[in-house]
Coordinates of C-alpha atoms and ligand atoms in Angstrom, one line a residue:
X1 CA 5.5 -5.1 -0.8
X2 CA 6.5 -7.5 -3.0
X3 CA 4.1 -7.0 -6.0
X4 CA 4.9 -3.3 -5.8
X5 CA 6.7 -3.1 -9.1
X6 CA 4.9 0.1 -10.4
X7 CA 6.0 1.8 -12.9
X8 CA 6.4 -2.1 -14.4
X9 CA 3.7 -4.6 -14.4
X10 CA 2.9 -8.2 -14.2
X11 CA 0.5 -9.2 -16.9
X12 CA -0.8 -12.3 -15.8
X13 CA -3.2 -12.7 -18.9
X14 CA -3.1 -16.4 -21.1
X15 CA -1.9 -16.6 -24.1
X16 CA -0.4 -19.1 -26.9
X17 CA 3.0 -17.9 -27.6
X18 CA 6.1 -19.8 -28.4
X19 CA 9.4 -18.1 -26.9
X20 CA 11.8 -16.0 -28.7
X21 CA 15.7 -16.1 -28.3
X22 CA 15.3 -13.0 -25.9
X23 CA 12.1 -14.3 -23.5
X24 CA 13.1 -15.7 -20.0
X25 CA 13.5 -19.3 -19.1
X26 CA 12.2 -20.1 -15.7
X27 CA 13.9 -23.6 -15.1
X28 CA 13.2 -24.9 -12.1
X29 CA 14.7 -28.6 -10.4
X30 CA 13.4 -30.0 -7.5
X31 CA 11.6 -26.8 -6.4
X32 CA 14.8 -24.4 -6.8
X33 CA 14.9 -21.4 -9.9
X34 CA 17.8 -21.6 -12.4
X35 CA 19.1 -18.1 -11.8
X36 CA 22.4 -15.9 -11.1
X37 CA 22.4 -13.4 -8.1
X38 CA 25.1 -10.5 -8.2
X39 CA 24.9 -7.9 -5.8
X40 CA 21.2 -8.6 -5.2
X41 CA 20.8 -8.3 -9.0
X42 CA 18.8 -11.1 -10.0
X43 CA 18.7 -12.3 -13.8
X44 CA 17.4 -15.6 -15.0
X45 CA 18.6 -17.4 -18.3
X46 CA 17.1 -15.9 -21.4
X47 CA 15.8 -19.1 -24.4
X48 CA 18.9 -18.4 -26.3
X49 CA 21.1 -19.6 -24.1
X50 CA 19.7 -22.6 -23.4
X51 CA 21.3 -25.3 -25.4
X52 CA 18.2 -27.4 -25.8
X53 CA 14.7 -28.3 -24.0
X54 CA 13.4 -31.6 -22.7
X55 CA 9.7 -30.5 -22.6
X56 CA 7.7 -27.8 -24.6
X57 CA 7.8 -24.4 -23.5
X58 CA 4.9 -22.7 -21.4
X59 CA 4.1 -19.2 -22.0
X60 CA 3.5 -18.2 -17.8
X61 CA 3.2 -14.1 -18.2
X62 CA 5.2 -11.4 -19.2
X63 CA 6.4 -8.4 -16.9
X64 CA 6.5 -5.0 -18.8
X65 CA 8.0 -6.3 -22.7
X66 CA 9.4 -9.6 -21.2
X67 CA 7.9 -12.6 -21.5
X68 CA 8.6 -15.7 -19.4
X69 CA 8.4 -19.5 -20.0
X70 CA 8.5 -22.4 -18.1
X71 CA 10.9 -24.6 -19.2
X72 CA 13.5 -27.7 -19.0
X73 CA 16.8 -27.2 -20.1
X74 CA 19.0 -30.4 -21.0
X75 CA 22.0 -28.3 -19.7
X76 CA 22.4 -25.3 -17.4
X77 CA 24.0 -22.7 -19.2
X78 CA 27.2 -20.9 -17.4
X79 CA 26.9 -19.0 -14.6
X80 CA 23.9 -19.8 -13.6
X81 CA 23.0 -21.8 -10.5
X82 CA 19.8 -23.6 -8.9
X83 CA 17.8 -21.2 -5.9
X84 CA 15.3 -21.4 -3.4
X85 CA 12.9 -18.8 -3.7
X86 CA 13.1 -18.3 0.1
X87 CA 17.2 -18.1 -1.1
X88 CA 16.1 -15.4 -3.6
X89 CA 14.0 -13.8 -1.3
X90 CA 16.3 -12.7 1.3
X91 CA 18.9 -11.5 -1.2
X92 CA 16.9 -9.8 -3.7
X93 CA 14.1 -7.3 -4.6
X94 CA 12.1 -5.8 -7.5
X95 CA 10.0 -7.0 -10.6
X96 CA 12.2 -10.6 -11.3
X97 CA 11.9 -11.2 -7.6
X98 CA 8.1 -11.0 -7.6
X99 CA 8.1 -12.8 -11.5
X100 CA 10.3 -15.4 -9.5
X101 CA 7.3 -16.1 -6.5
X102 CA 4.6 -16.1 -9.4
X103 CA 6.7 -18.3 -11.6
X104 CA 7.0 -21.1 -8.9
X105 CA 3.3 -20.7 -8.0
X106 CA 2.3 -21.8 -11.3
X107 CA 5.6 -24.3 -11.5
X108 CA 4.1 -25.8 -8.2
X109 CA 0.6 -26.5 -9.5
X110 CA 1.6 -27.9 -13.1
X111 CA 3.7 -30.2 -10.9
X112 CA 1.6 -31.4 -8.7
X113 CA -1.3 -32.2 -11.4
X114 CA -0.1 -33.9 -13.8
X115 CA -2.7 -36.5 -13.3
X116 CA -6.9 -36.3 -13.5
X117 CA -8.0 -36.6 -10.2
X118 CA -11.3 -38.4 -11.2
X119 CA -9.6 -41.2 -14.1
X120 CA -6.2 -40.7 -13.6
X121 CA -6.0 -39.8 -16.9
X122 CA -2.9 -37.8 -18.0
X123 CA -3.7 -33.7 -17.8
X124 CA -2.6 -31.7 -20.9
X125 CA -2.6 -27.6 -21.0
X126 CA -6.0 -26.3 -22.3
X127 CA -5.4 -24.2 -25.3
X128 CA -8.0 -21.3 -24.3
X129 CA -7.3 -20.4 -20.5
X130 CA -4.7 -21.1 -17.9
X131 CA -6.4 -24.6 -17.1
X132 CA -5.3 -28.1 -17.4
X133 CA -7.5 -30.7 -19.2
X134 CA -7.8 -34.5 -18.6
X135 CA -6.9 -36.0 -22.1
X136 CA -9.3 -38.9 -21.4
X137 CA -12.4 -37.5 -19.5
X138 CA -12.2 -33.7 -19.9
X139 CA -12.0 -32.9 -16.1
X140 CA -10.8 -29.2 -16.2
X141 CA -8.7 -27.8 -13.2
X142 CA -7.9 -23.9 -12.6
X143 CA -4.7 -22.7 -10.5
X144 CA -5.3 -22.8 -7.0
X145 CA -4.8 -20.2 -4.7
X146 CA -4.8 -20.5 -0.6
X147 CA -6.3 -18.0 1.3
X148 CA -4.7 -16.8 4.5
X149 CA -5.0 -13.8 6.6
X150 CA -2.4 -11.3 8.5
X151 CA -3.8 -10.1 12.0
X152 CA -2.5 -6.9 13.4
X153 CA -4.3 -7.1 16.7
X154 CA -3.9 -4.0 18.9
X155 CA -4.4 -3.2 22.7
X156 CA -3.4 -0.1 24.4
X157 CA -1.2 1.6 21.7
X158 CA 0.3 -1.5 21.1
X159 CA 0.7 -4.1 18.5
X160 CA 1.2 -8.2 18.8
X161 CA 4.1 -9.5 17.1
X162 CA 4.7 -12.8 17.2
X163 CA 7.8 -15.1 16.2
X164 CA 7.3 -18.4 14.1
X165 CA 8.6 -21.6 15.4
X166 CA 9.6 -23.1 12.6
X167 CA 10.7 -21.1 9.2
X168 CA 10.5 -17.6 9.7
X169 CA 13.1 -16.0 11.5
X170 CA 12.4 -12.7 12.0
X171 CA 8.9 -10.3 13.5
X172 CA 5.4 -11.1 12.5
X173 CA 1.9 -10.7 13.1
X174 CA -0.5 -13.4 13.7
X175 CA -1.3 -15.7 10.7
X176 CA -2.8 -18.6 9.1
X177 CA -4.8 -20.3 6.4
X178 CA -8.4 -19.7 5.8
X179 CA -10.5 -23.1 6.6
X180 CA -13.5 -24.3 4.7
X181 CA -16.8 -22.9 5.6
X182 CA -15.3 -19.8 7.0
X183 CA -15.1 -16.5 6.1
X184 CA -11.6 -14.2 5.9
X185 CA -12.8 -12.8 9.2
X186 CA -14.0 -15.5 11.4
X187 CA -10.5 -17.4 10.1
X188 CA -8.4 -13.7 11.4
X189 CA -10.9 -13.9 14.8
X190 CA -9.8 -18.2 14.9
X191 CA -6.2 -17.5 14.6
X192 CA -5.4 -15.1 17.0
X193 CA -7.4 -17.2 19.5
X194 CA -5.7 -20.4 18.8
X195 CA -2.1 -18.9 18.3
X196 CA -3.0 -16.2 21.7
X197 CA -5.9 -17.0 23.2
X198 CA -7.0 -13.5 23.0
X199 CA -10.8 -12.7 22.1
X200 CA -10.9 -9.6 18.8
X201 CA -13.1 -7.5 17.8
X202 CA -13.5 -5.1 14.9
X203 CA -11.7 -6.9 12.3
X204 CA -11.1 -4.6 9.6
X205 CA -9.4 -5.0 5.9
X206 CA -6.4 -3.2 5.3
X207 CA -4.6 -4.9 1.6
X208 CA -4.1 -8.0 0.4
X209 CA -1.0 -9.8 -1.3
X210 CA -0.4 -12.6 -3.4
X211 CA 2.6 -15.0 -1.8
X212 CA 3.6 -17.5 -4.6
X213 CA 5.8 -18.7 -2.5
X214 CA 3.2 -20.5 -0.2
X215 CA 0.5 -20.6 -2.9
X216 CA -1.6 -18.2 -1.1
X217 CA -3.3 -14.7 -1.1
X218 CA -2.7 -13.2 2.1
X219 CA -5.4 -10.6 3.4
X220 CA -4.1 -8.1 6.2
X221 CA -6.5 -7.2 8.7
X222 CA -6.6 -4.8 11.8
X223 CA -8.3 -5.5 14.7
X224 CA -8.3 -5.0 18.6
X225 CA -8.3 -6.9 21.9
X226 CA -12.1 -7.4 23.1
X227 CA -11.9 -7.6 26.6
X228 CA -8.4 -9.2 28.5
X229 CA -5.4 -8.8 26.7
X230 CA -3.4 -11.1 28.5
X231 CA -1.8 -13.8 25.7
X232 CA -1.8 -17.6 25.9
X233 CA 0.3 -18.8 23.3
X234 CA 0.7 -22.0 21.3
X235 CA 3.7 -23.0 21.9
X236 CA 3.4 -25.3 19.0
X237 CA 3.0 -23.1 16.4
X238 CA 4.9 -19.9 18.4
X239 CA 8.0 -19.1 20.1
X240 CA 7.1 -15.5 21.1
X241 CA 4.2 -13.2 21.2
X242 CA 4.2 -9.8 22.9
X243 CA 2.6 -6.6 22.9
X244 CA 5.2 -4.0 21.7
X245 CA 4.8 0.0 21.6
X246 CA 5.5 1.7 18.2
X247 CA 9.1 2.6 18.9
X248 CA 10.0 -1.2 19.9
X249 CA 9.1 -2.5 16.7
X250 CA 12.0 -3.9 14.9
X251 CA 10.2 -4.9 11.1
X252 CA 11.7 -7.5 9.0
X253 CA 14.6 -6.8 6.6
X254 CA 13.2 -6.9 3.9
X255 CA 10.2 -4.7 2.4
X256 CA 8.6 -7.4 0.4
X257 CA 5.7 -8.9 3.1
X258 CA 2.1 -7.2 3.6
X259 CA 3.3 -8.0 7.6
X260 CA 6.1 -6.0 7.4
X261 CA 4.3 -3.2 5.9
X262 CA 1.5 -3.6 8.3
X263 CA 3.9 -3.3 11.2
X264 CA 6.0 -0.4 9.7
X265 CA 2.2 1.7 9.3
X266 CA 1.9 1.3 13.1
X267 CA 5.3 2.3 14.0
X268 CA 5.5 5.3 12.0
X269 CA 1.7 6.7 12.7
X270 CA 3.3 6.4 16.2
X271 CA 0.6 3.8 17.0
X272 CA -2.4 6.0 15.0
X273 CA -3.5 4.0 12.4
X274 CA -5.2 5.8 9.8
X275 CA -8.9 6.0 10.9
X276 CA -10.5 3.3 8.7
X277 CA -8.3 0.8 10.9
X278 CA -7.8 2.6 13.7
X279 CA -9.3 0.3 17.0
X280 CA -12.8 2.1 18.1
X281 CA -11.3 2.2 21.8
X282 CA -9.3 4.8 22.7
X283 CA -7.4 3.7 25.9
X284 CA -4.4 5.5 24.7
X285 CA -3.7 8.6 27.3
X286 CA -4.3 12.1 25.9
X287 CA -0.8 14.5 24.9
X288 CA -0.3 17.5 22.8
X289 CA -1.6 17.5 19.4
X290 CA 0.0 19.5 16.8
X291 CA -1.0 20.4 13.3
X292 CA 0.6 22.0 10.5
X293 CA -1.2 23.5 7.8
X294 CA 0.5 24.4 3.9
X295 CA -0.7 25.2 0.8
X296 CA 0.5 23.4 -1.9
X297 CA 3.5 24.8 -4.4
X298 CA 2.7 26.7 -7.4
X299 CA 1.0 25.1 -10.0
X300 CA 0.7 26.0 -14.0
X301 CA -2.9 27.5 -13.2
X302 CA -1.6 29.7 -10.5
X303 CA 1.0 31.1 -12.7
X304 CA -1.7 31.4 -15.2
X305 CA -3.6 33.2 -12.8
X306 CA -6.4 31.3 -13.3
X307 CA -9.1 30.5 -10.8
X308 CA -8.4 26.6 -9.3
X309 CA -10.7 25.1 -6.9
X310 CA -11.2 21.3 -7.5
X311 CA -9.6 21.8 -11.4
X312 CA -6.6 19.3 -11.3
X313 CA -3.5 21.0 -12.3
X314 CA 0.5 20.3 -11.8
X315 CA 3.2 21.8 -10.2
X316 CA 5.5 24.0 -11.6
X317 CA 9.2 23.5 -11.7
X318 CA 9.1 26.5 -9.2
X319 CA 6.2 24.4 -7.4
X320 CA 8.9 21.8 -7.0
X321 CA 11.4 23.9 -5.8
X322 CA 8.9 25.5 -3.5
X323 CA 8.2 22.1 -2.3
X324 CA 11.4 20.8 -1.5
X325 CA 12.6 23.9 0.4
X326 CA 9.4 23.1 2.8
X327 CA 10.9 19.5 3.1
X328 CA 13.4 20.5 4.1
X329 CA 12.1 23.3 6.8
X330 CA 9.8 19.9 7.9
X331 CA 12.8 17.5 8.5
X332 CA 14.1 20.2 11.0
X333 CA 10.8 19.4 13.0
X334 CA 11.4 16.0 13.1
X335 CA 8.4 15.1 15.2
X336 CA 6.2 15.4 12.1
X337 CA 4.6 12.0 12.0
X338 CA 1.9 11.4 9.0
X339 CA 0.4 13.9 6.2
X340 CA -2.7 13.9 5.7
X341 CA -3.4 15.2 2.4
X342 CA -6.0 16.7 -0.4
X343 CA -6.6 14.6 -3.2
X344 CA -5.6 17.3 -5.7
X345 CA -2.8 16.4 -7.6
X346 CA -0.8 19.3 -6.6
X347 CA -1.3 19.0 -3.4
X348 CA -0.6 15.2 -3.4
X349 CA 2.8 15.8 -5.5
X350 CA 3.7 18.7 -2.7
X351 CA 3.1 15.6 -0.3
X352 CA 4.7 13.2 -1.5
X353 CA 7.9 15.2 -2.0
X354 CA 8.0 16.2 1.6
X355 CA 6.7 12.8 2.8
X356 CA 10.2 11.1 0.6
X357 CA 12.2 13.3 2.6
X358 CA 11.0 12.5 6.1
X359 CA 9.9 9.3 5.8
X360 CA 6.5 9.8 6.8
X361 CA 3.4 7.9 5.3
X362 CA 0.1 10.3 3.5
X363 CA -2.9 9.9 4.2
X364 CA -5.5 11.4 1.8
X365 CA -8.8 12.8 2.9
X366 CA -11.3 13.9 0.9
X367 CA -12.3 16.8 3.0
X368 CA -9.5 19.2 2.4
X369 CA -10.1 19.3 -1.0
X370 CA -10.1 22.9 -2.3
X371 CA -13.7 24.8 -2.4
X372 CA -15.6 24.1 -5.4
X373 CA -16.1 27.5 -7.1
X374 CA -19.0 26.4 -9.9
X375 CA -18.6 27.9 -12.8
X376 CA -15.3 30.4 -11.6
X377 CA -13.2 26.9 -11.3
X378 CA -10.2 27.9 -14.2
X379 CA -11.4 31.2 -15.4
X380 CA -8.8 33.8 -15.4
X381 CA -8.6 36.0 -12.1
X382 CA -9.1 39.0 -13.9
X383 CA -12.2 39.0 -15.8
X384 CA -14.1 37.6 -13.0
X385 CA -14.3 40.6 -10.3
X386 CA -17.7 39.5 -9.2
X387 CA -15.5 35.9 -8.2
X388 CA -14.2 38.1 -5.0
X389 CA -17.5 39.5 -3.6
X390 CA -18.7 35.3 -4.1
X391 CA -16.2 34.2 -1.2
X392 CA -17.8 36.5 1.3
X393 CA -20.6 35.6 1.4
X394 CA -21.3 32.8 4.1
X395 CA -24.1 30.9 2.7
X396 CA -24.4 31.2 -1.0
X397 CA -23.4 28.2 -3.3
X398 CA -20.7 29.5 -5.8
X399 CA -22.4 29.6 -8.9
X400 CA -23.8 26.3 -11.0
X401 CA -23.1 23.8 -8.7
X402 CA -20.4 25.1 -6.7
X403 CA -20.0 25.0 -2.8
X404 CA -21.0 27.7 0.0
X405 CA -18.4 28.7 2.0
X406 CA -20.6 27.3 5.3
X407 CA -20.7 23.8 3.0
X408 CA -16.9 24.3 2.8
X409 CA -15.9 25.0 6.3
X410 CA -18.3 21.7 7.7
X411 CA -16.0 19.5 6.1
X412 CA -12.7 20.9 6.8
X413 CA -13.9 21.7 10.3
X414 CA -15.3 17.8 10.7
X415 CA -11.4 16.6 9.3
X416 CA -10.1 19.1 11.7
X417 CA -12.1 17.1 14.7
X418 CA -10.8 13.8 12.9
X419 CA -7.4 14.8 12.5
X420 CA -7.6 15.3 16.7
X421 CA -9.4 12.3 17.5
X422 CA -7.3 9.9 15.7
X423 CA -4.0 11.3 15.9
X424 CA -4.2 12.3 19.4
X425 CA -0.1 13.2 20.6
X426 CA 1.0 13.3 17.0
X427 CA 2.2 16.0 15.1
X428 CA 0.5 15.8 11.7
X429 CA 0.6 18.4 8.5
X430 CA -1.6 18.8 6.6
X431 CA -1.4 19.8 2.5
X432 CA -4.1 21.5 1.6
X433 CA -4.8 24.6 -0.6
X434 CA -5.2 28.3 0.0
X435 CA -9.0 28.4 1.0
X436 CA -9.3 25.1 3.1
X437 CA -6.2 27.0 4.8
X438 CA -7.9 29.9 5.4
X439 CA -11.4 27.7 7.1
X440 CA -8.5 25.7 9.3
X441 CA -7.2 29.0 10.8
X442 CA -10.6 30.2 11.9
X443 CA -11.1 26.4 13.3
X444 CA -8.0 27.5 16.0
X445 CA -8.3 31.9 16.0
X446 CA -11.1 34.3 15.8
X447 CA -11.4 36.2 12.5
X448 CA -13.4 39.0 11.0
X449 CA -15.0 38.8 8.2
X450 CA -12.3 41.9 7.1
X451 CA -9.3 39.5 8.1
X452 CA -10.6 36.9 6.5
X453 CA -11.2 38.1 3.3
X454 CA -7.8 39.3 3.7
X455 CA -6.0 36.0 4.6
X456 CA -3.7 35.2 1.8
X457 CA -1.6 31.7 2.0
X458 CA 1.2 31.8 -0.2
X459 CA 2.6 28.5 -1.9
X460 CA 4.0 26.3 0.2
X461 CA 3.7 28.6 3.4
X462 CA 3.8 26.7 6.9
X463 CA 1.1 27.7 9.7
X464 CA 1.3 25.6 12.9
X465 CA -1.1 25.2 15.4
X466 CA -1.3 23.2 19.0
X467 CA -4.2 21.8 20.3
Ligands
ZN1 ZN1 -9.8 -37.7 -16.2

């Protein structure tokens, strides 16, 4: 999305600064940014080249060590030209295209207050916090910011886009501004009934995202058909809406909107959202499940030979290597749809490496976690030989405040039921650790106790299962 810049960051907080030769003008005239576009490269005028400046300078934020300024140039400076930021945003992408959307929010509200709404006073910048201040009667405004929501509705395995009238060209979801005296989920419930005429139910939050561009925060939310799902729609406001499976989604072209990434997480979970927005119904008709297990690559502890239950550690450059090699075994079964992955940091890097690769979202669940071994957790193998005679034993908590293996296996066996319920006809794989992979193979095959003391997993190891 959009305001995904990480590793760089917007810092939005006020401050009193004057600009320096090297700090960023954002000019803008008649609602278009004074910028230059090359190659979707976008760059906007830094204070030095600005010849000179009809109004003071307004410190706005900084992104990473840059800082930018609103500001009036008496002369555009060469090679730069004026731009919509709907212009920018179809050509462009990255941190100056998201400092371009926050820039014209605030450029937008200074403009449109420069009087007092109570004396008509003339409003000044407040010296302490991003306000402005009536000269005359104090009056103090603060930003404003819209609220709007982002309906995924979903019926049948299905989603409902919808195509704009007016602006928008390309696939969306149902959307619209939040009303007074309504809350963010009555307003999702409102829109999808004026824009459809379709009743919803379970309306849940998936992310928000701040659109400059419209003034607004936008708040995503899933939800499903409660009762009919045929669609009335306002032709007003609409020029299509239609139910469409996963693999007839075509998403936007660009990967800055919360609605594009909302459609692209039903299309790829195959229609399986991840079970905190997954609809409650499940009208979708049962096939073949399939789940991989692996253990995560080698990590500095294993090599160490040191005990590692919950203890965070990270990979090894053999761990790596271990990891993409298993990518690349995945991407041969290309029906691998989602991960669904420990919160370990090795096993999340192992993920994340194979999930690059195929193109496949993770999903993190708490419940594969690796058994918590107490007091064993990073002690070396070796001088711990009562550590081995602890993991047979069914029932017993590993020592100061550890898990039982029973404990362990109840919540890898209830993600196991999960996994099956919600992604139903998918092939998922999992990344886990040695010991929750040793629980997930008696969940599918009888073991002794001999065998499975004896299971072993090594790094990075693929075990596949139907169900
Ligand atoms: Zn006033």
């Amino acid at each position: 999305m959009i305001q995904d810049i990480s590793p760089s960051r917007l810092d939005n907080s006020f401050r009193t600064q004057q600009p320096q030769p090297e700090s960023i003008a954002m000019c803008f005239r008649e609602g278009k940014l004074l910028a230059a576009v090359t190659d979707g490269e976008l760059r906007f005028p830094r204070y030095h080249e600005l010849a000179a400046h009809s109004t003071e300078p307004v410190y706005l934020f900084s992104v990473d060590d840059e800082s930018f300024f609103l500001t009036d140039p008496a002369a555009e400076p060469e090679g730069y030209q004026y731009y919509t930021v709907r212009e920018l945003r179809d050509q462009c992408a990255g941190k100056y295209l998201y400092a371009a959307f926050t820039a014209y929010h605030l450029h937008q509200w200074y403009a449109d207050n420069r009087f007092c709404g109570v004396c008509r006073g003339e409003m000044q910048h407040d010296d302490r916090e991003r306000a402005l201040v009536c000269r005359d009667c104090g009056h103090k405004i603060y930003p404003r910011i819209n609220p709007a929501v982002i309906v995924g509705v979903i019926s049948k395995g299905r989603i409902l886009l919808t195509r704009y009238r007016r602006g928008y060209a390309h696939n969306a979801l149902v959307a619209g501004f939040t009303e007074i005296g309504e809350t963010l989920e009555e307003c999702a419930a409102r829109e999808v009934m004026e824009e459809t005429g379709l009743r919803v139910r379970n309306i849940r939050y998936y992310k928000s995202q701040p659109w400059g561009m419209a003034q607004d925060i936008l708040t995503g939310f899933f939800c499903e058909t409660d009762g009919s799902d045929a669609i009335t729609m306002d032709d007003s406001e609409l020029r299509a809406a239609r139910w469409c499976r996963p693999d007839e989604i075509e998403l936007q072209p660009q990967q800055h909107s919360l609605t594009n990434e909302m459609m692209r997480l039903f299309r790829d979970t195959n229609g399986h959202l991840p079970p905190e927005y997954a609809p409650v119904s499940t009208e979708i008709p049962p096939q073949k499940t399939r789940i991989y297990f692996t253990r995560h690559g080698e990590t500095t502890m294993n090599a160490a030979d040191h005990i590692s239950g919950i203890t965070d550690c990270e990979l090894t450059e053999n761990g790596i290597a271990q990891a993409e090699q298993l990518a690349a075994v995945c991407a041969e079964h290309r029906e691998i749809g989602l991960i669904v992955c420990s919160p370990l940091k090795r096993a999340r890097m192992t993920a994340e490496i194979i999930a690059e690769k195929l193109h496949i979202p993770v999903v993190t669940d708490e419940r594969l976690r690796e058994w918590d071994y107490g007091s064993y957790e990073d002690q070396p193998r070796g001088t711990t030989p009562d550590f081995q005679a602890a993991k047979r034993e069914f029932g017993v908590r590993m020592k100061d405040g550890g898990e039982s293996l029973l404990q362990l296996a109840h919540r890898v066996y209830s993600c196991i039921d999960d996994i099956r319920k919600q992604y139903a006809g998918m092939t998922v794989l999992c990344v886990c650790h040695g010991g929750v992979c040793r629980v997930a193979e008696t969940y599918f095959r009888d073991m002794t106790t001999e065998a499975f003391s004896q299971f072993f997993m090594g790094n990075c190891e693929l075990r596949e299962y139907e169900v």
